[in-house]
């Protein structure tokens, strides 16, 4: 599934205006896995990224066992093609983000997402 990126401020705007990713849409893959997503799942999402949809994808999964390895896989995507970006979030990430949303703390949402992006880009 993919979502229209109409953000004029915040993280999804920063992706376009600060980080210079082409992201008119954000492709999202939800994996109900008990293990970390691996290369075939990344390849599947990468196959959905293109000039028309954009080059930013989000993968969700139940739990990330090895966050360092997951960040490395995301870094590999960026290093292989600096126009493409995949970010992976698990249930704990989604729960944290929903908590910020419920408390009307948009800046914390943006900061959380930006921190995850920094893990990938640095």
PDB file of C-alpha atoms in Angstrom:
ATOM      1  CA  UNK A   1       0.000   0.000   0.000  1.00  0.00           C
ATOM      2  CA  UNK A   2       1.172   3.570  -0.459  1.00  0.00           C
ATOM      3  CA  UNK A   3       0.155   6.877   1.050  1.00  0.00           C
ATOM      4  CA  UNK A   4       0.149  10.354  -0.466  1.00  0.00           C
ATOM      5  CA  UNK A   5       2.817  12.565   1.097  1.00  0.00           C
ATOM      6  CA  UNK A   6       1.218  16.002   1.314  1.00  0.00           C
ATOM      7  CA  UNK A   7       3.261  17.141   4.331  1.00  0.00           C
ATOM      8  CA  UNK A   8       4.215  20.807   4.376  1.00  0.00           C
ATOM      9  CA  UNK A   9       6.029  20.542   7.724  1.00  0.00           C
ATOM     10  CA  UNK A  10       7.453  17.859   9.972  1.00  0.00           C
ATOM     11  CA  UNK A  11       9.377  14.700   9.213  1.00  0.00           C
ATOM     12  CA  UNK A  12       7.772  13.793   5.892  1.00  0.00           C
ATOM     13  CA  UNK A  13       8.310  17.320   4.626  1.00  0.00           C
ATOM     14  CA  UNK A  14      11.930  17.147   5.823  1.00  0.00           C
ATOM     15  CA  UNK A  15      12.422  13.974   3.786  1.00  0.00           C
ATOM     16  CA  UNK A  16      11.718  15.997   0.661  1.00  0.00           C
ATOM     17  CA  UNK A  17      12.994  19.471   1.497  1.00  0.00           C
ATOM     18  CA  UNK A  18      15.976  18.758   3.754  1.00  0.00           C
ATOM     19  CA  UNK A  19      17.079  15.230   2.851  1.00  0.00           C
ATOM     20  CA  UNK A  20      16.093  15.599  -0.824  1.00  0.00           C
ATOM     21  CA  UNK A  21      14.224  12.325  -1.274  1.00  0.00           C
ATOM     22  CA  UNK A  22      11.665  12.148  -4.055  1.00  0.00           C
ATOM     23  CA  UNK A  23       8.620  11.124  -1.994  1.00  0.00           C
ATOM     24  CA  UNK A  24       5.225  12.077  -3.451  1.00  0.00           C
ATOM     25  CA  UNK A  25       3.995   8.789  -1.959  1.00  0.00           C
ATOM     26  CA  UNK A  26       5.339   6.624   0.850  1.00  0.00           C
ATOM     27  CA  UNK A  27       5.174   2.888   0.137  1.00  0.00           C
ATOM     28  CA  UNK A  28       4.397   0.793   3.219  1.00  0.00           C
ATOM     29  CA  UNK A  29       4.797  -2.966   3.639  1.00  0.00           C
ATOM     30  CA  UNK A  30       3.430  -4.676   6.751  1.00  0.00           C
ATOM     31  CA  UNK A  31       5.087  -7.975   7.642  1.00  0.00           C
ATOM     32  CA  UNK A  32       3.511 -10.144  10.338  1.00  0.00           C
ATOM     33  CA  UNK A  33       6.805 -11.928  10.990  1.00  0.00           C
ATOM     34  CA  UNK A  34       8.205 -13.284  14.227  1.00  0.00           C
ATOM     35  CA  UNK A  35      11.725 -12.869  12.811  1.00  0.00           C
ATOM     36  CA  UNK A  36      13.496  -9.824  11.388  1.00  0.00           C
ATOM     37  CA  UNK A  37      12.777  -9.027   7.727  1.00  0.00           C
ATOM     38  CA  UNK A  38      15.704  -9.989   5.498  1.00  0.00           C
ATOM     39  CA  UNK A  39      16.887  -9.265   1.962  1.00  0.00           C
ATOM     40  CA  UNK A  40      13.893 -10.702   0.025  1.00  0.00           C
ATOM     41  CA  UNK A  41      11.534  -8.443   1.991  1.00  0.00           C
ATOM     42  CA  UNK A  42      13.763  -5.443   1.326  1.00  0.00           C
ATOM     43  CA  UNK A  43      13.930  -6.372  -2.376  1.00  0.00           C
ATOM     44  CA  UNK A  44      10.134  -6.614  -2.522  1.00  0.00           C
ATOM     45  CA  UNK A  45       9.727  -3.110  -1.101  1.00  0.00           C
ATOM     46  CA  UNK A  46      12.527  -1.727  -3.267  1.00  0.00           C
ATOM     47  CA  UNK A  47      10.623  -3.074  -6.283  1.00  0.00           C
ATOM     48  CA  UNK A  48       7.692  -0.822  -5.375  1.00  0.00           C
ATOM     49  CA  UNK A  49       9.821   2.326  -5.302  1.00  0.00           C
ATOM     50  CA  UNK A  50       9.951   4.231  -8.562  1.00  0.00           C
ATOM     51  CA  UNK A  51       9.908   7.704 -10.096  1.00  0.00           C
ATOM     52  CA  UNK A  52       6.100   7.963 -10.052  1.00  0.00           C
ATOM     53  CA  UNK A  53       5.491   6.734  -6.487  1.00  0.00           C
ATOM     54  CA  UNK A  54       8.711   7.937  -4.969  1.00  0.00           C
ATOM     55  CA  UNK A  55      11.790   6.387  -3.449  1.00  0.00           C
ATOM     56  CA  UNK A  56      10.840   6.168   0.239  1.00  0.00           C
ATOM     57  CA  UNK A  57       9.493   2.991   1.784  1.00  0.00           C
ATOM     58  CA  UNK A  58       8.499   1.931   5.272  1.00  0.00           C
ATOM     59  CA  UNK A  59       8.424  -1.672   6.395  1.00  0.00           C
ATOM     60  CA  UNK A  60       6.702  -2.692   9.612  1.00  0.00           C
ATOM     61  CA  UNK A  61       7.129  -5.935  11.487  1.00  0.00           C
ATOM     62  CA  UNK A  62       6.147  -7.388  14.840  1.00  0.00           C
ATOM     63  CA  UNK A  63       9.550  -7.140  16.493  1.00  0.00           C
ATOM     64  CA  UNK A  64      13.093  -6.245  15.509  1.00  0.00           C
ATOM     65  CA  UNK A  65      15.460  -8.650  17.249  1.00  0.00           C
ATOM     66  CA  UNK A  66      18.727  -7.124  16.013  1.00  0.00           C
ATOM     67  CA  UNK A  67      18.255  -3.379  15.574  1.00  0.00           C
ATOM     68  CA  UNK A  68      21.926  -2.838  14.614  1.00  0.00           C
ATOM     69  CA  UNK A  69      21.652  -5.350  11.779  1.00  0.00           C
ATOM     70  CA  UNK A  70      18.326  -3.845  10.672  1.00  0.00           C
ATOM     71  CA  UNK A  71      19.912  -0.373  10.576  1.00  0.00           C
ATOM     72  CA  UNK A  72      22.791  -1.827   8.539  1.00  0.00           C
ATOM     73  CA  UNK A  73      20.327  -3.301   6.018  1.00  0.00           C
ATOM     74  CA  UNK A  74      18.642   0.097   5.732  1.00  0.00           C
ATOM     75  CA  UNK A  75      22.060   1.770   5.326  1.00  0.00           C
ATOM     76  CA  UNK A  76      22.908  -0.719   2.577  1.00  0.00           C
ATOM     77  CA  UNK A  77      19.840   0.464   0.646  1.00  0.00           C
ATOM     78  CA  UNK A  78      20.981   4.094   0.892  1.00  0.00           C
ATOM     79  CA  UNK A  79      24.602   3.205   0.084  1.00  0.00           C
ATOM     80  CA  UNK A  80      23.587   1.198  -3.000  1.00  0.00           C
ATOM     81  CA  UNK A  81      21.377   3.989  -4.334  1.00  0.00           C
ATOM     82  CA  UNK A  82      21.311   7.263  -2.433  1.00  0.00           C
ATOM     83  CA  UNK A  83      17.940   8.119  -3.992  1.00  0.00           C
ATOM     84  CA  UNK A  84      16.207   5.240  -2.160  1.00  0.00           C
ATOM     85  CA  UNK A  85      15.359   4.942   1.507  1.00  0.00           C
ATOM     86  CA  UNK A  86      13.748   2.163   3.529  1.00  0.00           C
ATOM     87  CA  UNK A  87      12.946   2.523   7.203  1.00  0.00           C
ATOM     88  CA  UNK A  88      11.804  -0.386   9.389  1.00  0.00           C
ATOM     89  CA  UNK A  89       9.572  -0.030  12.445  1.00  0.00           C
ATOM     90  CA  UNK A  90       8.292  -2.672  14.829  1.00  0.00           C
ATOM     91  CA  UNK A  91       5.307  -2.788  17.176  1.00  0.00           C
ATOM     92  CA  UNK A  92       7.255  -0.968  19.906  1.00  0.00           C
ATOM     93  CA  UNK A  93       8.036   1.886  17.513  1.00  0.00           C
ATOM     94  CA  UNK A  94       4.421   2.119  16.375  1.00  0.00           C
ATOM     95  CA  UNK A  95       3.198   2.057  19.990  1.00  0.00           C
ATOM     96  CA  UNK A  96       5.595   4.881  20.915  1.00  0.00           C
ATOM     97  CA  UNK A  97       4.502   6.968  17.923  1.00  0.00           C
ATOM     98  CA  UNK A  98       0.818   6.382  18.691  1.00  0.00           C
ATOM     99  CA  UNK A  99       1.440   7.435  22.289  1.00  0.00           C
ATOM    100  CA  UNK A 100       2.947  10.720  21.093  1.00  0.00           C
ATOM    101  CA  UNK A 101       0.000  11.237  18.757  1.00  0.00           C
ATOM    102  CA  UNK A 102      -2.525  10.547  21.521  1.00  0.00           C
ATOM    103  CA  UNK A 103      -0.742  13.099  23.725  1.00  0.00           C
ATOM    104  CA  UNK A 104      -0.709  15.641  20.834  1.00  0.00           C
ATOM    105  CA  UNK A 105       3.106  15.709  20.861  1.00  0.00           C
ATOM    106  CA  UNK A 106       3.813  16.102  17.145  1.00  0.00           C
ATOM    107  CA  UNK A 107       7.375  17.317  17.723  1.00  0.00           C
ATOM    108  CA  UNK A 108       8.174  14.066  19.550  1.00  0.00           C
ATOM    109  CA  UNK A 109       6.872  12.119  16.537  1.00  0.00           C
ATOM    110  CA  UNK A 110       9.095  14.106  14.192  1.00  0.00           C
ATOM    111  CA  UNK A 111      12.100  13.785  16.511  1.00  0.00           C
ATOM    112  CA  UNK A 112      11.589  10.020  16.877  1.00  0.00           C
ATOM    113  CA  UNK A 113      11.406   9.529  13.108  1.00  0.00           C
ATOM    114  CA  UNK A 114      14.382  11.821  12.525  1.00  0.00           C
ATOM    115  CA  UNK A 115      16.437   9.884  15.094  1.00  0.00           C
ATOM    116  CA  UNK A 116      15.652   6.650  13.250  1.00  0.00           C
ATOM    117  CA  UNK A 117      16.652   8.271   9.988  1.00  0.00           C
ATOM    118  CA  UNK A 118      19.960   9.406  11.511  1.00  0.00           C
ATOM    119  CA  UNK A 119      20.674   5.773  12.477  1.00  0.00           C
ATOM    120  CA  UNK A 120      20.440   4.933   8.788  1.00  0.00           C
ATOM    121  CA  UNK A 121      22.231   7.918   7.285  1.00  0.00           C
ATOM    122  CA  UNK A 122      25.192   8.056   9.675  1.00  0.00           C
TER     123      UNK A 122
END
